[in-house]
Short mmCIF file of C-alpha atoms in Angstrom, two decimals:
data_model
loop_
_atom_site.label_atom_id
_atom_site.label_comp_id
_atom_site.label_asym_id
_atom_site.label_seq_id
_atom_site.Cartn_x
_atom_site.Cartn_y
_atom_site.Cartn_z
CA UNK A 1 -32.58 22.63 11.30
CA UNK A 2 -29.89 22.06 13.34
CA UNK A 3 -31.82 19.32 14.96
CA UNK A 4 -31.76 16.65 12.46
CA UNK A 5 -28.53 17.21 11.06
CA UNK A 6 -27.35 16.68 14.73
CA UNK A 7 -28.77 13.74 15.71
CA UNK A 8 -26.98 11.54 13.51
CA UNK A 9 -23.93 13.08 14.30
CA UNK A 10 -24.34 12.30 18.16
CA UNK A 11 -25.74 8.84 16.93
CA UNK A 12 -22.49 8.07 14.76
CA UNK A 13 -19.99 9.77 18.04
CA UNK A 14 -21.72 7.26 20.22
CA UNK A 15 -21.66 4.16 17.80
CA UNK A 16 -17.78 5.06 17.65
CA UNK A 17 -17.31 4.89 21.65
CA UNK A 18 -19.00 2.26 21.85
CA UNK A 19 -17.27 0.51 19.17
CA UNK A 20 -13.88 1.23 20.87
CA UNK A 21 -14.62 0.89 24.35
CA UNK A 22 -15.52 -2.99 22.85
CA UNK A 23 -12.49 -3.38 20.85
CA UNK A 24 -10.59 -2.16 23.89
CA UNK A 25 -12.62 -5.23 26.22
CA UNK A 26 -11.23 -7.77 23.48
CA UNK A 27 -7.96 -6.39 23.02
CA UNK A 28 -7.12 -6.62 26.70
CA UNK A 29 -8.55 -10.24 26.69
CA UNK A 30 -5.78 -10.60 23.62
CA UNK A 31 -2.91 -8.69 24.24
CA UNK A 32 -3.24 -7.61 28.08
CA UNK A 33 -2.81 -4.67 29.47
CA UNK A 34 0.58 -3.91 28.05
CA UNK A 35 -0.96 -4.33 24.20
CA UNK A 36 -3.91 -2.01 25.14
CA UNK A 37 -2.78 1.30 23.39
CA UNK A 38 -5.49 3.70 22.20
CA UNK A 39 -3.67 3.08 18.57
CA UNK A 40 -4.20 -0.54 18.87
CA UNK A 41 -7.93 -0.12 19.70
CA UNK A 42 -8.31 2.40 17.52
CA UNK A 43 -7.10 0.45 14.66
CA UNK A 44 -9.21 -2.61 15.59
CA UNK A 45 -12.28 -0.59 16.02
CA UNK A 46 -11.75 0.96 12.55
CA UNK A 47 -11.68 4.12 13.92
CA UNK A 48 -9.23 6.72 13.35
CA UNK A 49 -6.43 7.59 15.96
CA UNK A 50 -7.31 11.33 16.34
CA UNK A 51 -11.61 10.60 16.39
CA UNK A 52 -10.48 7.94 19.17
CA UNK A 53 -8.46 10.58 20.93
CA UNK A 54 -11.18 12.73 20.97
CA UNK A 55 -13.07 10.04 22.63
CA UNK A 56 -10.60 9.03 24.97
CA UNK A 57 -7.31 11.36 25.68
CA UNK A 58 -5.42 8.17 27.45
CA UNK A 59 -5.76 4.66 27.79
CA UNK A 60 -6.39 4.70 31.81
CA UNK A 61 -9.55 6.31 30.37
CA UNK A 62 -9.99 4.26 27.56
CA UNK A 63 -9.97 1.28 30.07
CA UNK A 64 -12.01 3.09 32.55
CA UNK A 65 -14.72 3.67 30.04
CA UNK A 66 -14.25 -0.22 29.29
CA UNK A 67 -14.78 -1.55 32.97
CA UNK A 68 -17.67 0.75 33.31
CA UNK A 69 -19.34 -0.44 30.28
CA UNK A 70 -18.75 -4.58 31.40
CA UNK A 71 -20.43 -4.21 34.82
CA UNK A 72 -23.12 -2.56 32.98
CA UNK A 73 -23.58 -5.22 30.48
CA UNK A 74 -23.19 -7.73 33.36
CA UNK A 75 -25.30 -6.20 35.78
CA UNK A 76 -27.89 -5.73 32.79
CA UNK A 77 -27.71 -9.54 31.83
CA UNK A 78 -28.29 -10.54 35.74
CA UNK A 79 -31.38 -8.66 35.85
CA UNK A 80 -32.51 -10.18 32.43
CA UNK A 81 -32.07 -13.44 33.49
CA UNK A 82 -33.30 -12.70 37.22
CA UNK A 83 -36.47 -12.04 35.55
CA UNK A 84 -37.05 -15.59 33.83
CA UNK A 85 -36.40 -17.45 37.48
CA UNK A 86 -38.95 -18.73 39.49
CA UNK A 87 -40.27 -17.14 42.79
CA UNK A 88 -39.74 -19.03 46.73
CA UNK A 89 -37.18 -21.35 47.41
CA UNK A 90 -36.62 -22.94 44.30
CA UNK A 91 -35.09 -19.79 43.08
CA UNK A 92 -31.61 -20.23 45.27
CA UNK A 93 -30.36 -22.80 43.18
CA UNK A 94 -30.49 -20.87 39.75
CA UNK A 95 -29.91 -17.61 41.55
CA UNK A 96 -26.40 -19.28 42.74
CA UNK A 97 -25.43 -20.79 39.30
CA UNK A 98 -25.64 -17.45 37.78
CA UNK A 99 -24.03 -15.43 40.55
CA UNK A 100 -21.14 -18.25 40.29
CA UNK A 101 -21.06 -17.84 36.80
CA UNK A 102 -20.84 -14.62 36.81
CA UNK A 103 -16.89 -14.46 36.46
CA UNK A 104 -16.52 -17.33 33.88
CA UNK A 105 -16.13 -15.38 30.73
CA UNK A 106 -14.12 -13.55 28.58
CA UNK A 107 -14.98 -9.77 30.42
CA UNK A 108 -13.62 -11.00 33.65
CA UNK A 109 -10.90 -12.31 31.72
CA UNK A 110 -9.97 -8.40 30.31
CA UNK A 111 -10.69 -7.14 34.43
CA UNK A 112 -8.09 -10.12 35.00
CA UNK A 113 -5.70 -8.23 32.82
CA UNK A 114 -6.38 -4.99 34.51
CA UNK A 115 -6.19 -5.76 37.87
CA UNK A 116 -2.83 -7.58 37.48
CA UNK A 117 -1.10 -4.52 35.42
CA UNK A 118 -2.60 -2.26 37.94
CA UNK A 119 -0.77 -4.15 41.06
CA UNK A 120 2.43 -3.08 39.22
CA UNK A 121 1.27 0.49 37.83
CA UNK A 122 0.55 3.43 40.63
CA UNK A 123 -1.61 5.35 37.41
CA UNK A 124 -3.29 2.67 36.60
CA UNK A 125 -4.48 1.40 40.35
CA UNK A 126 -5.56 4.79 41.19
CA UNK A 127 -8.09 4.70 38.34
CA UNK A 128 -9.04 1.08 39.02
CA UNK A 129 -9.50 1.14 42.78
CA UNK A 130 -12.57 3.34 43.21
CA UNK A 131 -13.87 2.20 40.22
CA UNK A 132 -13.62 -1.54 41.56
CA UNK A 133 -15.06 -0.57 45.05
CA UNK A 134 -18.24 0.80 43.14
CA UNK A 135 -18.57 -2.06 40.79
CA UNK A 136 -18.08 -4.37 43.82
CA UNK A 137 -20.92 -2.76 45.45
CA UNK A 138 -22.89 -2.70 42.99
CA UNK A 139 -22.76 -6.43 42.39
CA UNK A 140 -23.30 -7.13 45.87
CA UNK A 141 -26.66 -5.01 45.80
CA UNK A 142 -27.86 -7.32 43.56
CA UNK A 143 -26.87 -10.60 44.95
CA UNK A 144 -28.70 -9.54 48.23
CA UNK A 145 -31.76 -8.60 45.71
CA UNK A 146 -31.71 -11.48 43.46
CA UNK A 147 -31.16 -14.06 47.12
CA UNK A 148 -34.38 -12.40 48.64
CA UNK A 149 -32.22 -11.89 51.61
CA UNK A 150 -31.91 -9.09 54.24
CA UNK A 151 -28.56 -7.64 55.21
CA UNK A 152 -29.75 -6.36 58.44
CA UNK A 153 -29.52 -10.79 59.36
CA UNK A 154 -26.24 -11.23 61.31
CA UNK A 155 -23.69 -13.50 58.53
CA UNK A 156 -26.12 -12.80 55.47
CA UNK A 157 -24.08 -9.84 54.25
CA UNK A 158 -20.63 -12.08 54.99
CA UNK A 159 -22.56 -15.04 53.15
CA UNK A 160 -23.31 -12.77 50.13
CA UNK A 161 -19.51 -11.31 50.27
CA UNK A 162 -18.25 -15.12 50.55
CA UNK A 163 -20.88 -15.98 47.34
CA UNK A 164 -19.52 -13.28 45.22
CA UNK A 165 -15.58 -13.72 45.99
CA UNK A 166 -16.05 -17.61 45.18
CA UNK A 167 -16.90 -16.63 41.90
CA UNK A 168 -13.84 -14.63 41.45
CA UNK A 169 -12.13 -17.47 42.49
CA UNK A 170 -14.06 -19.57 40.06
CA UNK A 171 -13.74 -17.13 37.41
CA UNK A 172 -9.83 -17.68 37.98
CA UNK A 173 -9.98 -21.44 37.97
CA UNK A 174 -11.88 -21.12 34.40
CA UNK A 175 -9.02 -18.66 32.99
CA UNK A 176 -6.60 -21.11 31.52
CA UNK A 177 -8.83 -24.72 31.11
CA UNK A 178 -12.41 -25.46 30.98
CA UNK A 179 -13.67 -25.67 34.33
CA UNK A 180 -17.31 -25.85 33.73
CA UNK A 181 -18.21 -29.44 34.58
CA UNK A 182 -16.39 -28.82 38.43
CA UNK A 183 -18.14 -25.20 38.96
CA UNK A 184 -21.68 -26.73 38.18
CA UNK A 185 -21.04 -29.68 40.96
CA UNK A 186 -19.73 -26.75 43.05
CA UNK A 187 -22.93 -24.42 42.32
CA UNK A 188 -25.08 -27.40 43.35
CA UNK A 189 -23.43 -27.76 47.06
CA UNK A 190 -22.97 -23.73 47.73
CA UNK A 191 -26.78 -23.74 46.77
CA UNK A 192 -27.78 -26.83 49.20
CA UNK A 193 -25.28 -25.11 52.14
CA UNK A 194 -26.39 -21.32 51.60
CA UNK A 195 -30.28 -22.11 51.55
CA UNK A 196 -29.50 -24.39 54.91
CA UNK A 197 -27.65 -21.16 56.27
CA UNK A 198 -29.64 -17.90 55.07
CA UNK A 199 -32.43 -16.99 56.61
CA UNK A 200 -36.18 -17.13 55.53
CA UNK A 201 -36.11 -14.47 52.53
CA UNK A 202 -37.67 -11.11 53.13
CA UNK A 203 -39.93 -9.96 50.95
CA UNK A 204 -39.39 -10.38 47.15
CA UNK A 205 -38.10 -7.54 44.73
CA UNK A 206 -41.42 -5.77 43.59
CA UNK A 207 -41.42 -7.11 40.47
CA UNK A 208 -41.06 -10.71 41.35
CA UNK A 209 -43.63 -9.92 43.96
CA UNK A 210 -45.64 -9.15 41.20
CA UNK A 211 -45.35 -11.94 39.29
CA UNK A 212 -45.93 -14.11 42.31
CA UNK A 213 -49.04 -12.52 43.20
CA UNK A 214 -50.54 -13.31 39.97
CA UNK A 215 -49.44 -16.95 39.77
CA UNK A 216 -51.04 -17.31 43.55
CA UNK A 217 -54.40 -15.58 42.12
CA UNK A 218 -54.51 -17.79 38.87
CA UNK A 219 -56.63 -21.15 39.59
CA UNK B 1 39.84 -36.84 47.95
CA UNK B 2 37.05 -35.58 45.44
CA UNK B 3 33.93 -35.76 47.95
CA UNK B 4 34.83 -32.81 50.52
CA UNK B 5 35.63 -30.78 47.39
CA UNK B 6 32.51 -31.86 45.26
CA UNK B 7 29.89 -31.07 48.68
CA UNK B 8 30.72 -27.73 49.03
CA UNK B 9 30.17 -26.87 45.13
CA UNK B 10 27.15 -29.16 45.39
CA UNK B 11 25.91 -26.43 48.28
CA UNK B 12 26.88 -23.60 46.39
CA UNK B 13 24.90 -24.90 43.43
CA UNK B 14 22.02 -25.54 45.25
CA UNK B 15 21.97 -21.80 47.39
CA UNK B 16 22.79 -20.32 43.47
CA UNK B 17 19.44 -21.98 42.59
CA UNK B 18 17.84 -20.96 45.73
CA UNK B 19 18.52 -17.80 45.23
CA UNK B 20 17.46 -17.20 41.67
CA UNK B 21 13.98 -18.95 42.69
CA UNK B 22 13.88 -16.28 44.82
CA UNK B 23 14.64 -13.93 42.99
CA UNK B 24 12.15 -15.03 40.10
CA UNK B 25 8.94 -15.12 42.84
CA UNK B 26 9.95 -10.95 43.91
CA UNK B 27 10.60 -10.11 40.33
CA UNK B 28 7.54 -12.00 38.90
CA UNK B 29 5.83 -9.76 41.45
CA UNK B 30 7.30 -6.49 40.70
CA UNK B 31 7.53 -6.47 37.04
CA UNK B 32 5.34 -9.05 35.85
CA UNK B 33 5.54 -11.87 33.30
CA UNK B 34 7.12 -9.41 30.83
CA UNK B 35 9.47 -7.99 33.07
CA UNK B 36 11.04 -11.52 34.72
CA UNK B 37 13.26 -12.63 32.21
CA UNK B 38 16.43 -14.72 32.71
CA UNK B 39 19.13 -11.80 32.74
CA UNK B 40 17.44 -9.66 34.98
CA UNK B 41 16.35 -12.75 37.62
CA UNK B 42 20.36 -13.39 37.76
CA UNK B 43 20.98 -9.74 38.17
CA UNK B 44 19.17 -9.20 41.17
CA UNK B 45 19.90 -12.34 42.22
CA UNK B 46 23.55 -11.60 42.13
CA UNK B 47 24.79 -14.23 40.16
CA UNK B 48 26.09 -14.38 36.81
CA UNK B 49 24.38 -14.90 33.44
CA UNK B 50 25.93 -17.82 32.64
CA UNK B 51 25.74 -19.30 35.95
CA UNK B 52 22.17 -18.79 36.01
CA UNK B 53 21.56 -20.10 32.01
CA UNK B 54 23.34 -23.41 33.32
CA UNK B 55 20.50 -23.68 36.16
CA UNK B 56 17.53 -22.28 34.13
CA UNK B 57 17.69 -22.34 30.07
CA UNK B 58 14.29 -20.40 29.12
CA UNK B 59 12.77 -18.41 31.78
CA UNK B 60 9.97 -20.75 31.44
CA UNK B 61 12.17 -22.92 33.37
CA UNK B 62 13.02 -20.34 36.01
CA UNK B 63 9.55 -19.87 36.71
CA UNK B 64 8.15 -23.49 36.79
CA UNK B 65 10.49 -23.77 39.44
CA UNK B 66 9.33 -20.88 41.08
CA UNK B 67 6.02 -22.25 41.24
CA UNK B 68 7.12 -25.81 42.27
CA UNK B 69 9.06 -23.79 45.15
CA UNK B 70 5.64 -21.23 46.14
CA UNK B 71 3.74 -24.44 46.41
CA UNK B 72 6.70 -26.47 48.17
CA UNK B 73 6.68 -23.54 50.69
CA UNK B 74 3.10 -23.13 51.03
CA UNK B 75 2.73 -26.81 52.23
CA UNK B 76 5.38 -26.82 54.55
CA UNK B 77 3.74 -23.84 55.97
CA UNK B 78 0.36 -25.43 56.40
CA UNK B 79 1.95 -28.26 58.07
CA UNK B 80 3.61 -26.66 60.86
CA UNK B 81 0.80 -24.09 61.37
CA UNK B 82 -1.54 -27.10 61.62
CA UNK B 83 0.65 -29.02 64.22
CA UNK B 84 0.16 -26.24 66.55
CA UNK B 85 -3.52 -26.31 65.97
CA UNK B 86 -6.11 -27.90 68.72
CA UNK B 87 -7.72 -31.46 67.91
CA UNK B 88 -11.55 -31.97 67.56
CA UNK B 89 -14.28 -29.29 66.65
CA UNK B 90 -12.87 -26.19 67.92
CA UNK B 91 -10.01 -27.05 64.96
CA UNK B 92 -12.24 -26.27 62.10
CA UNK B 93 -12.58 -22.09 62.87
CA UNK B 94 -8.52 -22.04 62.83
CA UNK B 95 -7.95 -24.36 59.88
CA UNK B 96 -10.78 -22.62 57.74
CA UNK B 97 -9.04 -19.35 58.46
CA UNK B 98 -5.42 -20.93 57.38
CA UNK B 99 -7.11 -21.43 54.15
CA UNK B 100 -8.80 -18.48 53.55
CA UNK B 101 -5.33 -16.97 54.13
CA UNK B 102 -3.42 -19.11 51.61
CA UNK B 103 -3.44 -16.81 48.76
CA UNK B 104 -3.45 -13.21 50.55
CA UNK B 105 0.21 -12.89 50.21
CA UNK B 106 2.95 -12.40 47.48
CA UNK B 107 3.14 -15.44 46.21
CA UNK B 108 -0.38 -15.61 44.72
CA UNK B 109 0.57 -12.29 43.53
CA UNK B 110 3.63 -13.66 41.78
CA UNK B 111 1.71 -16.59 40.40
CA UNK B 112 -1.39 -14.52 39.35
CA UNK B 113 0.91 -12.63 37.22
CA UNK B 114 2.32 -15.93 35.69
CA UNK B 115 -1.95 -17.04 35.21
CA UNK B 116 -2.52 -13.93 33.61
CA UNK B 117 0.48 -13.90 31.08
CA UNK B 118 -0.52 -17.83 30.21
CA UNK B 119 -3.76 -16.70 29.09
CA UNK B 120 -2.00 -14.91 26.12
CA UNK B 121 0.92 -17.18 26.25
CA UNK B 122 0.59 -20.44 24.68
CA UNK B 123 4.28 -21.54 25.34
CA UNK B 124 3.98 -20.42 29.38
CA UNK B 125 0.25 -22.24 29.22
CA UNK B 126 1.26 -25.54 28.20
CA UNK B 127 3.94 -25.41 31.09
CA UNK B 128 1.54 -24.19 33.99
CA UNK B 129 -1.72 -26.11 33.55
CA UNK B 130 -0.19 -29.28 34.38
CA UNK B 131 1.99 -27.40 37.20
CA UNK B 132 -1.42 -25.75 38.74
CA UNK B 133 -3.12 -28.75 38.51
CA UNK B 134 -0.34 -30.82 40.73
CA UNK B 135 -0.42 -28.29 42.90
CA UNK B 136 -3.86 -27.38 43.23
CA UNK B 137 -4.63 -31.79 44.12
CA UNK B 138 -2.01 -30.99 46.61
CA UNK B 139 -3.86 -27.97 48.16
CA UNK B 140 -6.94 -30.17 47.79
CA UNK B 141 -5.42 -32.78 49.42
CA UNK B 142 -3.86 -31.26 52.40
CA UNK B 143 -7.33 -29.30 53.35
CA UNK B 144 -9.46 -32.63 53.09
CA UNK B 145 -6.71 -33.97 55.74
CA UNK B 146 -6.47 -30.73 58.18
CA UNK B 147 -10.54 -30.56 58.00
CA UNK B 148 -10.20 -33.81 59.15
CA UNK B 149 -13.49 -35.20 56.50
CA UNK B 150 -13.87 -37.90 54.53
CA UNK B 151 -13.62 -37.41 50.49
CA UNK B 152 -16.31 -40.69 50.26
CA UNK B 153 -18.97 -38.59 51.49
CA UNK B 154 -21.63 -36.94 49.48
CA UNK B 155 -20.75 -33.50 48.66
CA UNK B 156 -17.33 -32.76 51.06
CA UNK B 157 -15.16 -33.08 48.47
CA UNK B 158 -17.02 -30.11 46.56
CA UNK B 159 -17.13 -28.04 49.60
CA UNK B 160 -13.36 -28.41 50.28
CA UNK B 161 -13.01 -27.31 46.42
CA UNK B 162 -15.41 -24.45 47.33
CA UNK B 163 -13.30 -23.22 50.10
CA UNK B 164 -10.15 -23.06 48.45
CA UNK B 165 -11.80 -21.55 44.94
CA UNK B 166 -13.48 -18.66 48.20
CA UNK B 167 -9.59 -18.48 49.43
CA UNK B 168 -8.18 -17.87 45.62
CA UNK B 169 -11.22 -15.27 45.04
CA UNK B 170 -9.94 -13.24 48.56
CA UNK B 171 -6.65 -13.34 47.16
CA UNK B 172 -7.91 -11.57 44.56
CA UNK B 173 -9.48 -9.01 46.46
CA UNK B 174 -6.37 -8.46 48.69
CA UNK B 175 -4.37 -7.73 45.00
CA UNK B 176 -4.98 -3.89 45.03
CA UNK B 177 -5.95 -3.10 48.38
CA UNK B 178 -5.48 -4.45 52.55
CA UNK B 179 -8.59 -6.65 52.84
CA UNK B 180 -7.77 -7.90 55.57
CA UNK B 181 -10.73 -6.82 57.93
CA UNK B 182 -13.49 -7.79 55.25
CA UNK B 183 -11.62 -11.48 55.04
CA UNK B 184 -11.55 -12.03 58.64
CA UNK B 185 -15.21 -11.57 58.76
CA UNK B 186 -16.31 -14.37 56.03
CA UNK B 187 -13.52 -16.32 57.66
CA UNK B 188 -16.12 -16.31 60.82
CA UNK B 189 -18.92 -17.04 59.16
CA UNK B 190 -17.71 -19.43 56.70
CA UNK B 191 -15.96 -21.52 59.34
CA UNK B 192 -19.23 -21.62 61.13
CA UNK B 193 -21.63 -22.79 57.39
CA UNK B 194 -18.86 -25.63 56.75
CA UNK B 195 -18.84 -26.43 60.30
CA UNK B 196 -22.93 -27.16 60.21
CA UNK B 197 -22.42 -28.76 56.62
CA UNK B 198 -19.78 -30.67 56.83
CA UNK B 199 -20.49 -34.02 58.35
CA UNK B 200 -19.01 -35.49 61.76
CA UNK B 201 -15.10 -35.66 61.40
CA UNK B 202 -12.98 -38.92 60.02
CA UNK B 203 -10.29 -40.09 62.72
CA UNK B 204 -7.94 -37.57 62.69
CA UNK B 205 -4.64 -37.92 60.91
CA UNK B 206 -1.39 -39.78 62.61
CA UNK B 207 0.08 -37.07 64.16
CA UNK B 208 -3.04 -35.23 65.50
CA UNK B 209 -4.33 -38.40 66.89
CA UNK B 210 -0.87 -39.08 68.69
CA UNK B 211 -1.05 -35.59 70.31
CA UNK B 212 -4.57 -35.62 71.03
CA UNK B 213 -4.20 -39.70 72.78
CA UNK B 214 -1.77 -37.80 74.53
CA UNK B 215 -3.67 -35.18 75.74
CA UNK B 216 -6.44 -37.57 77.01
CA UNK B 217 -4.22 -39.68 78.93
CA UNK B 218 -2.47 -37.05 80.89
CA UNK B 219 -4.60 -35.97 83.79
#
């Protein structure tokens, strides 16, 4: 008897949490860290302040959840897109294109507000630094996998890092003006240079290797 | 009779202006855009509010002057350092090192506060966008000159741009934690890759070509 009643409640609670997080991301992009309070976010999300504070006691809690959410969405988008890419050497340009466009959107804008605010706010900084390290490691791991390279090869680690640092620099260049055209040309050159500099790709990730094997087996 | 009296006054005025600009840069780094008002900066600089407003009517004026000052200091530091570098191929690693460390300091931190604030403040944005475009062009021109490459060669323009965007990404990575060691390894790899990817250097800049000629002429 309790289960059917509890499930919709849990579902409602998850929906509320999700709406708060999405409103927090929007709010960070529009108003910055100084304007992002639990009360303001609750109002944007159409959630009572009490309910919001049940989920997130402080704005640091809320913002931590928002950064985690952003990084999960990003990783999941990357994985979906990666599944549509060709295997083999022709893969490098679309993968570089994907990586260098990672930080060109509103999610990076929200994260940037937080980073900059954290540089003058110790409480926020102590929350963000370990979280950013974790998110950064995940982005790195994924880039290594998508590029199909082996980190044990000298120089590979640094070139993958440089690609992600470049992506963040390009995100910055896209903050105040639309930098799409210039970025497109940089993608093309970076892919060419990276393709020459990286050693032969290692074994494909299982899913892709499977797709490739299927393709080779067909007439 | 008027000249000797006017000169010290002009000198004093220049000093006051300079002190206000330096205090504005510090203030941006410590308090962000929201805390950087003409009144606060005047107090930090030990200048009366009236005198400060004689130089800078609004905080947009003050901050514009600060960005211009930052970029002039940066270009001048680069030029001084470039004069100490070797000529020829061994030049590439120190030049890349210099470029990728461009945005690792407090000046970039101040600029970052402004960029992020401008993304939610149209008045600041309208001042910063043309200024940033000008500063960006100057950094690019200088990087081309220091690397001793010709932009007419296909791909060179984009690789120089990518190097500066990478530098800004590395600046971001250095905002909350000390990223010096990781950056050093990236410098080494990027110098290697860029050295392979760039065409043979064009003619040296006049000053350097002169230094090189002198060195070759000596026993």
